[in-house]
CSV table of C-alpha atoms and ligand atoms in Angstrom, one decimal:
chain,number,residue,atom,x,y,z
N,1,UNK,CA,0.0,0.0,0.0
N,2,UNK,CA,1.5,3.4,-1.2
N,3,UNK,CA,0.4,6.2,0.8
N,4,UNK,CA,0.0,10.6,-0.4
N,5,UNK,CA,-0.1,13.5,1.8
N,6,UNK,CA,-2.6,15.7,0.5
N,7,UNK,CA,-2.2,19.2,1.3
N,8,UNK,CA,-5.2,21.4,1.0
N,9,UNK,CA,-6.4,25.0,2.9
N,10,UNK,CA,-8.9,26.8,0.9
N,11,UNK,CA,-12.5,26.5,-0.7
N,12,UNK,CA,-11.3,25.6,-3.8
N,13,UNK,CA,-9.0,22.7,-2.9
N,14,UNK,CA,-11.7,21.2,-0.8
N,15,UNK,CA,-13.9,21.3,-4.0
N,16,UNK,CA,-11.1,19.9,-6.1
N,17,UNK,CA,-9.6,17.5,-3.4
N,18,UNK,CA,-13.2,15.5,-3.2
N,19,UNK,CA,-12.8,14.5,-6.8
N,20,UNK,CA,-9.7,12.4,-6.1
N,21,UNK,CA,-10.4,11.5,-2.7
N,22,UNK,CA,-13.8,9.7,-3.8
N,23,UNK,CA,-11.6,8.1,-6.6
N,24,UNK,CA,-9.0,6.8,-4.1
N,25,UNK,CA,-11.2,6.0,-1.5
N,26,UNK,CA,-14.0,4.0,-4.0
N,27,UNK,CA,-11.9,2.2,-7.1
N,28,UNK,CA,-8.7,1.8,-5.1
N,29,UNK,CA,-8.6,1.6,-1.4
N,30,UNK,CA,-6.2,-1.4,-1.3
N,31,UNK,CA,-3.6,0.3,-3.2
N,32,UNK,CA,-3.5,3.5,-2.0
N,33,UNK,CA,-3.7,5.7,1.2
N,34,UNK,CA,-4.5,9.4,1.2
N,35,UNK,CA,-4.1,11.3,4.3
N,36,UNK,CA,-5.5,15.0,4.3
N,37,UNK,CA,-3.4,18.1,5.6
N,38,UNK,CA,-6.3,21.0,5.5
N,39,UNK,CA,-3.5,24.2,6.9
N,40,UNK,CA,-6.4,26.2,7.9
N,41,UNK,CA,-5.7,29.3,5.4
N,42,UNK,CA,-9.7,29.2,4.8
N,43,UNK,CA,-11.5,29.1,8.4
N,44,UNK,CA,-14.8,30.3,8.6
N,45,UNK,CA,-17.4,27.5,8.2
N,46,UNK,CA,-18.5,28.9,5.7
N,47,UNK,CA,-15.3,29.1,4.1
N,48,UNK,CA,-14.2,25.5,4.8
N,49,UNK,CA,-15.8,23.3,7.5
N,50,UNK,CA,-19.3,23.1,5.2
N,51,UNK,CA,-17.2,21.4,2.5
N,52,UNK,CA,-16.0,18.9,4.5
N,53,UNK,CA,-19.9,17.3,5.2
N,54,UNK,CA,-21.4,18.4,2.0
N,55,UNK,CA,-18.6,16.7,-0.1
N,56,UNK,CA,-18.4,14.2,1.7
N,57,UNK,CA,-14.4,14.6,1.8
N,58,UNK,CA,-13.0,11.9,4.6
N,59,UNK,CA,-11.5,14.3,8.0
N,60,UNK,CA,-8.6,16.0,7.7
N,61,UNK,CA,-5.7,14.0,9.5
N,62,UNK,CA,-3.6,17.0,10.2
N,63,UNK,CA,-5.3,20.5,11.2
N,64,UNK,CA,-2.7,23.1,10.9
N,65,UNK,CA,-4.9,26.1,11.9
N,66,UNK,CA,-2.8,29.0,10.2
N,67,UNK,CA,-5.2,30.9,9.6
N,68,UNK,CA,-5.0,34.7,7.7
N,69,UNK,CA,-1.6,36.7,7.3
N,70,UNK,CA,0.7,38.5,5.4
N,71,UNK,CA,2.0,35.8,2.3
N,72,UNK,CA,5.1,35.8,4.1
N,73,UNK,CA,4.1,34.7,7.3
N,74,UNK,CA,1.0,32.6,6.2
N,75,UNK,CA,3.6,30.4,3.7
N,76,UNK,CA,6.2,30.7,6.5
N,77,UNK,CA,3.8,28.9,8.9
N,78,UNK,CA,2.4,26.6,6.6
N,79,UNK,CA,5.7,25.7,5.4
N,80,UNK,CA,6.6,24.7,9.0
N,81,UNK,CA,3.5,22.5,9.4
N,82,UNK,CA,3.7,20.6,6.4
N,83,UNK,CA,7.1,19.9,6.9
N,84,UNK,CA,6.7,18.3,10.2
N,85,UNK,CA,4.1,16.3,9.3
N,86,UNK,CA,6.6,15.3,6.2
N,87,UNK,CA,9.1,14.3,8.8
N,88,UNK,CA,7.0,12.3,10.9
N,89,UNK,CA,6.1,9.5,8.9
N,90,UNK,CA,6.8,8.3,5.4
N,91,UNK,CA,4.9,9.7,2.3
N,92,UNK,CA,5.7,7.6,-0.8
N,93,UNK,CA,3.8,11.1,-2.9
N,94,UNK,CA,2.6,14.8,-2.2
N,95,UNK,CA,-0.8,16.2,-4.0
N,96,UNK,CA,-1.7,20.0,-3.8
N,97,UNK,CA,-3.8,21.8,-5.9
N,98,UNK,CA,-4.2,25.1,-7.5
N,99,UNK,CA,-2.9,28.3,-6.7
N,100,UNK,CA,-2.7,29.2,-3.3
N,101,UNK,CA,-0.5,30.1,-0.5
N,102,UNK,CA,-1.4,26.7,0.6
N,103,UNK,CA,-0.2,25.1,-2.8
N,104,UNK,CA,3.0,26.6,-2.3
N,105,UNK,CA,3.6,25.4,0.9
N,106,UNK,CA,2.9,22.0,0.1
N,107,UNK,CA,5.3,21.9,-2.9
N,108,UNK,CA,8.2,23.6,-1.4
N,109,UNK,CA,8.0,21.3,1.8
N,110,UNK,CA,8.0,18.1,-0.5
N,111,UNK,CA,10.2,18.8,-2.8
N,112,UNK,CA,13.0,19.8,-0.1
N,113,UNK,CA,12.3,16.5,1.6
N,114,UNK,CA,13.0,14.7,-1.8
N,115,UNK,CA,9.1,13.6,-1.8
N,116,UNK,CA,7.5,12.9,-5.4
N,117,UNK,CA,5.0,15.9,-6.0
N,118,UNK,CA,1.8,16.3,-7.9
N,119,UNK,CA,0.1,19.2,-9.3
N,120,UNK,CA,-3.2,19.0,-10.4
N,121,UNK,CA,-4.3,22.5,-12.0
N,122,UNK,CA,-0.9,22.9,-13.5
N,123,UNK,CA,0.1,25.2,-16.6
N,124,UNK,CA,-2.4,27.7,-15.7
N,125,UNK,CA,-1.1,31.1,-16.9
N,126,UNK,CA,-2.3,34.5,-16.7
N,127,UNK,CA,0.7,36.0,-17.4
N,128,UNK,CA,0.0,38.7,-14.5
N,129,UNK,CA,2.9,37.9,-12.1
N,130,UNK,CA,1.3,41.1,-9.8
N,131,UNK,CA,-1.0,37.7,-9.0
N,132,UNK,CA,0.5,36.2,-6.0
N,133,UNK,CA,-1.7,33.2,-7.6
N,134,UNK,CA,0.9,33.4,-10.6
N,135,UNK,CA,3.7,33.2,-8.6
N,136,UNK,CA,2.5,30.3,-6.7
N,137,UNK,CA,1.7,28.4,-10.0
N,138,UNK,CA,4.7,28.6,-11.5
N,139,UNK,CA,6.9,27.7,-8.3
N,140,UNK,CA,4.8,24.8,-7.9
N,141,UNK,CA,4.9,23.8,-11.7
N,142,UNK,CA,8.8,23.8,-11.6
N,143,UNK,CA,8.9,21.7,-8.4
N,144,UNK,CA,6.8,18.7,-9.5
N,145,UNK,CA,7.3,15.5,-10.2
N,146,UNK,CA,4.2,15.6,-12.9
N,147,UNK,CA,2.1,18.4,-14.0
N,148,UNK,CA,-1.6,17.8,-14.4
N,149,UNK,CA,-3.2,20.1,-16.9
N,150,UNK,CA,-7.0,20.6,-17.3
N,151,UNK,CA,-6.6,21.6,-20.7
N,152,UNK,CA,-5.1,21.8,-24.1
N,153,UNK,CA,-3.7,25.8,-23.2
N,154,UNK,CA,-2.4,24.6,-20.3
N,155,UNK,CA,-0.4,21.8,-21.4
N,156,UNK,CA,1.0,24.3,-24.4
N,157,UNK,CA,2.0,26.7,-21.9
N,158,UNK,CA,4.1,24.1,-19.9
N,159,UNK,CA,5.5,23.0,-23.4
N,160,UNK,CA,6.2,26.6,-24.3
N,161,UNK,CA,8.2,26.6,-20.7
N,162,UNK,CA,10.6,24.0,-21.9
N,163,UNK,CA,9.0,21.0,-20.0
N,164,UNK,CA,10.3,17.3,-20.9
N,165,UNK,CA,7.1,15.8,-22.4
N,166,UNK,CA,6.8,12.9,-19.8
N,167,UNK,CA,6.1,15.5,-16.9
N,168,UNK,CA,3.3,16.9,-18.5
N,169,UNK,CA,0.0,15.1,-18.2
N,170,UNK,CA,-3.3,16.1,-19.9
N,171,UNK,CA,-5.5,15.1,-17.3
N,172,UNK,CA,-8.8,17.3,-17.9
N,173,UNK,CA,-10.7,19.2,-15.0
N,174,UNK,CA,-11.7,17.4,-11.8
N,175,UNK,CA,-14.2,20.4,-11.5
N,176,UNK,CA,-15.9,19.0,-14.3
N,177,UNK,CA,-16.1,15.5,-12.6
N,178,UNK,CA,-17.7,17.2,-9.7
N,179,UNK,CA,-20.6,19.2,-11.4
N,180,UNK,CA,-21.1,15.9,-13.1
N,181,UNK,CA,-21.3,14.1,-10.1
N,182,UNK,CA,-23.1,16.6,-8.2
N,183,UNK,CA,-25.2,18.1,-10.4
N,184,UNK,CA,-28.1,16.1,-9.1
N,185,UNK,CA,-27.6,16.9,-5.1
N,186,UNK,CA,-27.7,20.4,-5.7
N,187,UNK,CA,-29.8,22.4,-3.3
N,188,UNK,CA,-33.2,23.7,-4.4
N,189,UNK,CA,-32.6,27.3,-5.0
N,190,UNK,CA,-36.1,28.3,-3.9
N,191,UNK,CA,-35.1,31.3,-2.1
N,192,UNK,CA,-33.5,32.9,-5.0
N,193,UNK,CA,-35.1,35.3,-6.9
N,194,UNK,CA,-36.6,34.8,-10.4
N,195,UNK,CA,-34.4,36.4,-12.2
N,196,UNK,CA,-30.9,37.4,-10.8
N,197,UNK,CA,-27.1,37.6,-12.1
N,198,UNK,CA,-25.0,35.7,-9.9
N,199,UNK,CA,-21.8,37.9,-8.7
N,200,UNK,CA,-18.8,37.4,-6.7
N,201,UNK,CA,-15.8,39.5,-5.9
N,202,UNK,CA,-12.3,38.3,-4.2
N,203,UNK,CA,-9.6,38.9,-5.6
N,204,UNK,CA,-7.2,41.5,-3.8
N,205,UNK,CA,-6.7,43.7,-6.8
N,206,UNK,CA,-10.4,44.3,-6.8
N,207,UNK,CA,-11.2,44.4,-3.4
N,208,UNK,CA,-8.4,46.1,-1.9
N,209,UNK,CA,-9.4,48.9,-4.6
N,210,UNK,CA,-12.0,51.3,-3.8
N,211,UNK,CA,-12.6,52.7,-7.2
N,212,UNK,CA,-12.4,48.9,-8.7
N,213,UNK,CA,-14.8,48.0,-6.5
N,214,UNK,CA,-17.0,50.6,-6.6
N,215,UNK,CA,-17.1,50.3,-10.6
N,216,UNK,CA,-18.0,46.8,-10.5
N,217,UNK,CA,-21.0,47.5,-8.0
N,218,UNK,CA,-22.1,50.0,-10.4
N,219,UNK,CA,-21.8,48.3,-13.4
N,220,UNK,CA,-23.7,45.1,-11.6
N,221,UNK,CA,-26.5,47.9,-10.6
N,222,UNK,CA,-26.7,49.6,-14.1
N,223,UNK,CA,-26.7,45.7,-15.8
N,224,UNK,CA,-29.8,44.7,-13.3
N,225,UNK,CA,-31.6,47.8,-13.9
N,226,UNK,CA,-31.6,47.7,-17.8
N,227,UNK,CA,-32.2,43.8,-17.6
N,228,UNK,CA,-34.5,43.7,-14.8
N,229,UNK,CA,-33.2,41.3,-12.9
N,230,UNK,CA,-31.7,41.5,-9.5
N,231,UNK,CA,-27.9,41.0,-8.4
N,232,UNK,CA,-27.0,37.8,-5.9
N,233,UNK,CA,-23.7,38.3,-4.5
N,234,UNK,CA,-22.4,35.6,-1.6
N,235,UNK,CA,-19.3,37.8,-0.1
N,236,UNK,CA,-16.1,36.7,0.6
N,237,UNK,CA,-15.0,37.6,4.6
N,238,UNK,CA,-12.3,40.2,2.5
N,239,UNK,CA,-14.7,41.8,0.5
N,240,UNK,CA,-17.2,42.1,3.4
N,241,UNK,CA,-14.7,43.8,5.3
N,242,UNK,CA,-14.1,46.5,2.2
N,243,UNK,CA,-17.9,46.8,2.1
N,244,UNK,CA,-18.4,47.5,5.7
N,245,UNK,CA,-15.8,50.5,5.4
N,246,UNK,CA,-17.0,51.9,2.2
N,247,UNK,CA,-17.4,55.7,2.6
N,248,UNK,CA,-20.6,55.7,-0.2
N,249,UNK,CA,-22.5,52.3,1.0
N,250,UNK,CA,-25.4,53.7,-1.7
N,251,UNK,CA,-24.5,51.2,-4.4
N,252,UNK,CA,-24.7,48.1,-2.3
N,253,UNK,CA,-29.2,49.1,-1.6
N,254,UNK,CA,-29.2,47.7,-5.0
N,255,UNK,CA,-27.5,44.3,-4.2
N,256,UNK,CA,-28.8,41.2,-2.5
N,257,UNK,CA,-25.7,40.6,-0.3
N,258,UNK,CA,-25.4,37.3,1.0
N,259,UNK,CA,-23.2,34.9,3.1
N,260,UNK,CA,-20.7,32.9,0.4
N,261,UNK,CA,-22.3,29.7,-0.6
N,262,UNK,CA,-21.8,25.9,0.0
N,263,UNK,CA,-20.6,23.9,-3.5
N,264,UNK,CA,-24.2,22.7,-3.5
N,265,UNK,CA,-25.6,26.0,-2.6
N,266,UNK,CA,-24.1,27.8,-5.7
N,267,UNK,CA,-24.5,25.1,-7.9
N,268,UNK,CA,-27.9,25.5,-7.3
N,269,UNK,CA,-27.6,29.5,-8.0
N,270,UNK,CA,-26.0,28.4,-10.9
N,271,UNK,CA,-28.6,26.6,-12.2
N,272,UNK,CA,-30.9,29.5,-11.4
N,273,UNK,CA,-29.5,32.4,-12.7
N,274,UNK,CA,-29.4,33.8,-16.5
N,275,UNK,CA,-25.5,35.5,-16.1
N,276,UNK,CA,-22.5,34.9,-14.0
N,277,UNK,CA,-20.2,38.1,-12.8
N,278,UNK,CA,-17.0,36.9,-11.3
N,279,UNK,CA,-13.5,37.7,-10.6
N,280,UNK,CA,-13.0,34.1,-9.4
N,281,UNK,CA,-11.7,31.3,-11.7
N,282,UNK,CA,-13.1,28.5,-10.6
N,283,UNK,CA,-16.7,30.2,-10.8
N,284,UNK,CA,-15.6,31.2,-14.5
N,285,UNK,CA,-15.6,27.2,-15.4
N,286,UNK,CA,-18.6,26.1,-13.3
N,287,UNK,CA,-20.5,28.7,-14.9
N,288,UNK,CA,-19.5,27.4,-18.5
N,289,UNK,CA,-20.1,23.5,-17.2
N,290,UNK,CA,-23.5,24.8,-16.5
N,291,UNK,CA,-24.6,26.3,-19.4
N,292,UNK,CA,-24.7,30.0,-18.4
N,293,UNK,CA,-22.2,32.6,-19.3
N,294,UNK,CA,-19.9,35.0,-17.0
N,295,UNK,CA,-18.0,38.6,-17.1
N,296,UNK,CA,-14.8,38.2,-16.0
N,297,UNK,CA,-14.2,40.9,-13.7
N,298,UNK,CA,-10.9,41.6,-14.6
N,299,UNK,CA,-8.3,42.3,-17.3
N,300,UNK,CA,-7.2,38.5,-18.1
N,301,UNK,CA,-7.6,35.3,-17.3
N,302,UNK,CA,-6.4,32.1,-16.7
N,303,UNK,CA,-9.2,30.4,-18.8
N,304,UNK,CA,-9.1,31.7,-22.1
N,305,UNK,CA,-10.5,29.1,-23.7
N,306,UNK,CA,-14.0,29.9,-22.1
N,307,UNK,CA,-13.6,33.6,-23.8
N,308,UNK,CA,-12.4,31.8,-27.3
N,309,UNK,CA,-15.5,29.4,-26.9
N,310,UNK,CA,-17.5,32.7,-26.6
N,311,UNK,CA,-19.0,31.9,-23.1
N,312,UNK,CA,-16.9,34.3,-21.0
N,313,UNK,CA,-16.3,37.9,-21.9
N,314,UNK,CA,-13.4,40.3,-20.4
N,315,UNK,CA,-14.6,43.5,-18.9
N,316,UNK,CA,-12.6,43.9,-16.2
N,317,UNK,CA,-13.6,46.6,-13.3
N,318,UNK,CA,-14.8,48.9,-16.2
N,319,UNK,CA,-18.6,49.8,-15.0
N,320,UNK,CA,-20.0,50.7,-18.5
N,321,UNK,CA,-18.1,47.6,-20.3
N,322,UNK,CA,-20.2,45.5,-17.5
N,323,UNK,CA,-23.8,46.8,-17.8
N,324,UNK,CA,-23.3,46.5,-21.9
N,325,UNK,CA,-22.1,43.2,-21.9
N,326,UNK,CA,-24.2,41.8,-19.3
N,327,UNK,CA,-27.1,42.9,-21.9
N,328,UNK,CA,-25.5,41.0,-24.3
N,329,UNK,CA,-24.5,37.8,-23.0
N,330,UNK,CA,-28.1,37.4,-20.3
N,331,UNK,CA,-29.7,34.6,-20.9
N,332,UNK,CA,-27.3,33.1,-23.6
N,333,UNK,CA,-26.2,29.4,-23.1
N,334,UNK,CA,-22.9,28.6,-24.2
N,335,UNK,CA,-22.5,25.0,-26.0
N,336,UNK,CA,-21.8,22.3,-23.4
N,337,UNK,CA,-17.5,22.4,-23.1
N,338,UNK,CA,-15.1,20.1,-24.7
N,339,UNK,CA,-11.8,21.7,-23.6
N,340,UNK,CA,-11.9,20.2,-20.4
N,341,UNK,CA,-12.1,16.7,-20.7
N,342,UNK,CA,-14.6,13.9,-20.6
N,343,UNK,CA,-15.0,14.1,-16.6
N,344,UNK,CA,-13.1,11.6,-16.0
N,345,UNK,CA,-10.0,13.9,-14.9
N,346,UNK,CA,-9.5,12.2,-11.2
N,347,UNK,CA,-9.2,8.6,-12.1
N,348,UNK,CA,-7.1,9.4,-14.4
N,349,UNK,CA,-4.7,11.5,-12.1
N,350,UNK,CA,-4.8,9.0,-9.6
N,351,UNK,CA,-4.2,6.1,-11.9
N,352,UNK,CA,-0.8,8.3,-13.0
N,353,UNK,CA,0.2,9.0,-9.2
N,354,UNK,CA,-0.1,5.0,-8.3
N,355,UNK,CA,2.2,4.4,-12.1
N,356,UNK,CA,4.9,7.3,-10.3
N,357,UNK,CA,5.2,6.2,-6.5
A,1,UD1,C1,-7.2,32.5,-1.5
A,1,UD1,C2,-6.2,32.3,-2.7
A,1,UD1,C3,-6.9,32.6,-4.0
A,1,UD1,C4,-8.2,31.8,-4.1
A,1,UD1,C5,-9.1,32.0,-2.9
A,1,UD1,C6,-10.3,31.1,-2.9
A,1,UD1,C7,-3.9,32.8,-2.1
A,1,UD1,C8,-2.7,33.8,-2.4
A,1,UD1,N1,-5.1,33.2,-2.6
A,1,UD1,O1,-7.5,33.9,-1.6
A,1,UD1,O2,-6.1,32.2,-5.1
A,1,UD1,O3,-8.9,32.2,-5.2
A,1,UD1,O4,-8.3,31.7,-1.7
A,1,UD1,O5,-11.3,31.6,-2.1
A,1,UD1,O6,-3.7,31.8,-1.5
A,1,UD1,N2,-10.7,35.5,5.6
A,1,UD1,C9,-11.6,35.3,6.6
A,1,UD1,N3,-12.0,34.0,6.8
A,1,UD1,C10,-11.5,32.9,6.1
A,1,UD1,C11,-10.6,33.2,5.1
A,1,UD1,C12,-10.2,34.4,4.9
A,1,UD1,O7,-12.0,36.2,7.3
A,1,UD1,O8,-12.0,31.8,6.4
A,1,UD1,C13,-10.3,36.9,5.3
A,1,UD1,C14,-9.1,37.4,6.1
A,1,UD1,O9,-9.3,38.7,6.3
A,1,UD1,C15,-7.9,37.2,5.1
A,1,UD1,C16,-8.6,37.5,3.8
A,1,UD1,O10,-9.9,36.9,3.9
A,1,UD1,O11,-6.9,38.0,5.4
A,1,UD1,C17,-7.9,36.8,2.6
A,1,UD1,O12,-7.7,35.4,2.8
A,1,UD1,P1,-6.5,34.7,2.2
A,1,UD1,O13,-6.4,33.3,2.7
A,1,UD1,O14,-5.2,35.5,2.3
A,1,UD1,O15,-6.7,34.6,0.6
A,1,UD1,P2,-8.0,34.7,-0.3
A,1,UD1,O16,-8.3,36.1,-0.6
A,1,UD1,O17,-9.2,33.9,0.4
């Protein structure tokens, strides 16, 4: 029996991580052991501990409780953590996902100790290295072992990075597995309004922005008003914080502000509403495996083959850009997507680990 530390710490790893766990724990429990490291970056409940039930993701072995902190001092801790769980038993294989302060951890700790790493999400580029994401991605692309990437972009991005062609591994997008395999448990979105754009805000360079932010909220407002529709917003504990000292609080009457949303919760929004509005990423591909199309609230992204495919649209924090192309794209279903694999992106990662450990 081989045996993976999984290192995850925010929403979107838990999301991510219950793809492969289910896969490990259902078509292969004799040959492989996952433990999970959760480092505690995401906190709240409903930040992280929801995910945990709702996905059914088995309990985190190690609890590093980090918490929220400068990057420095965040990785610094988290770095610490990881490597002492490292040293304390024997890891034939490290997993981390993504992006994040937590990814980054997790990479540097195994690949000082020598410890084969994996990287599912890897070759993601937005070219943008004021993203501490960016940084983050391409540390932990260098340091593993193989690089899984959700798409064809991604892969040609590695390629374009000099990478030997046995590293690279076109895997498809364990986010599609999981709408697929959730699609059906989603929660009945009774208490949403009729009609409603779904919008969410997170990212630094737009919340820790007043003018960014305050574009976006009046782009959303001037969007609902021509449309008639209403603006759903589930807010990040960052953003709240920037709402709550906004000088002008007159844009946010307009806006149904809400807490952020379980997976199942917003699956259900998705399913619900007739536009997405996001700075996130991985809202920009769950709103294209569900049929409904998204502004990306900013000036690039990672996932360009949604805008190619026609189902995503740039318009970064420019308030007019918003309310026009919101008109355009409401209530437009973008073909189902073929860029990201067949769904079957977990087993197949996990069938590469158990070939490399
Ligand atoms: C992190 C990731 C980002 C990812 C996002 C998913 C990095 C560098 N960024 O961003 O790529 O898209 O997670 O959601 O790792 N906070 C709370 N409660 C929580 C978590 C955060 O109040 O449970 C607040 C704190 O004020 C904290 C701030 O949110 O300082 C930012 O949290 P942080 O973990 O630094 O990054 P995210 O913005 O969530």
């Amino acid at each position: 029996m081989k045996k993976i530390l999984t290192v995850v710490g925010a929403r979107p790893q838990f999301i991510k991580a219950a793809a492969i766990s289910h896969v490990i724990r259902d078509l292969y429990p004799d040959k492989l052991q996952e433990d999970l490291l959760n480092t505690g970056q995401h906190y709240d409940d409903a930040m992280a501990g929801n995910f945990f039930n709702e996905l059914d993701l088995p309990r985190a072995r190690y609890n590093l409780g980090v918490g929220s902190g400068t990057h420095g001092a965040q990785t610094a801790a988290m770095l610490k953590g990881v490597e002492e769980v490292m040293l304390s038993e024997h890891y034939d294989g490290a997993l981390v996902y993504g992006d994040t302060n937590s990814t980054l951890a997790g990479a540097l700790a195994a690949a000082k100790l020598g410890i084969p790493l994996f990287h599912v999400e890897a070759g993601l580029r937005s070219f943008n290295r004021a993203m501490p994401e960016e940084i983050n991605r391409i540390v932990s692309d260098q340091l593993s072992l193989r690089l899984f990437a959700p798409t064809i972009t991604a892969m040609e991005n590695l390629r374009r990075e000099g990478y030997a062609e046995e590293r690279i591994v076109m895997s498809g997008d364990v986010m599609l597995d999981n709408i697929l395999n959730y699609n059906d448990k989603a929660k009945n979105g009774e208490h949403l309004p009729n009609r409603f754009i779904l919008a969410t805000v997170h990212r630094n360079f737009n919340t820790d922005c007043e003018e960014r932010l305050k574009n976006i909220l009046a782009g959303l407002c001037k969007a609902a008003e021509r449309i008639g529709c209403e603006v759903v917003f589930p807010v990040h504990p960052r953003t709240r914080q920037r709402f709550d000292s906004m000088s002008d609080k007159s844009l946010l009457k307009n806006i149904r502000t809400v807490e952020p949303m379980s997976y199942l919760e917003t699956l259900a929004a998705l399913k619900g509403c007739g536009l997405v509005a996001t700075d996130s990423g991985g809202l920009q591909k769950e709103a294209y495996f569900s049929g409904r199309s998204c502004l990306v609230l900013r000036p690039e992204t990672e996932w360009s083959e949604i805008v190619t495919a026609g189902a995503a649209t740039l318009t970064d924090a420019d308030s007019t850009r918003i309310a026009d192309e919101a008109c355009r794209l409401w209530e437009t279903r973008p073909k189902a997507p073929t860029e990201f694999g067949e769904g079957k992106a977990a087993v197949h990662i996990v069938e590469e680990i158990l070939k490399n450990i």
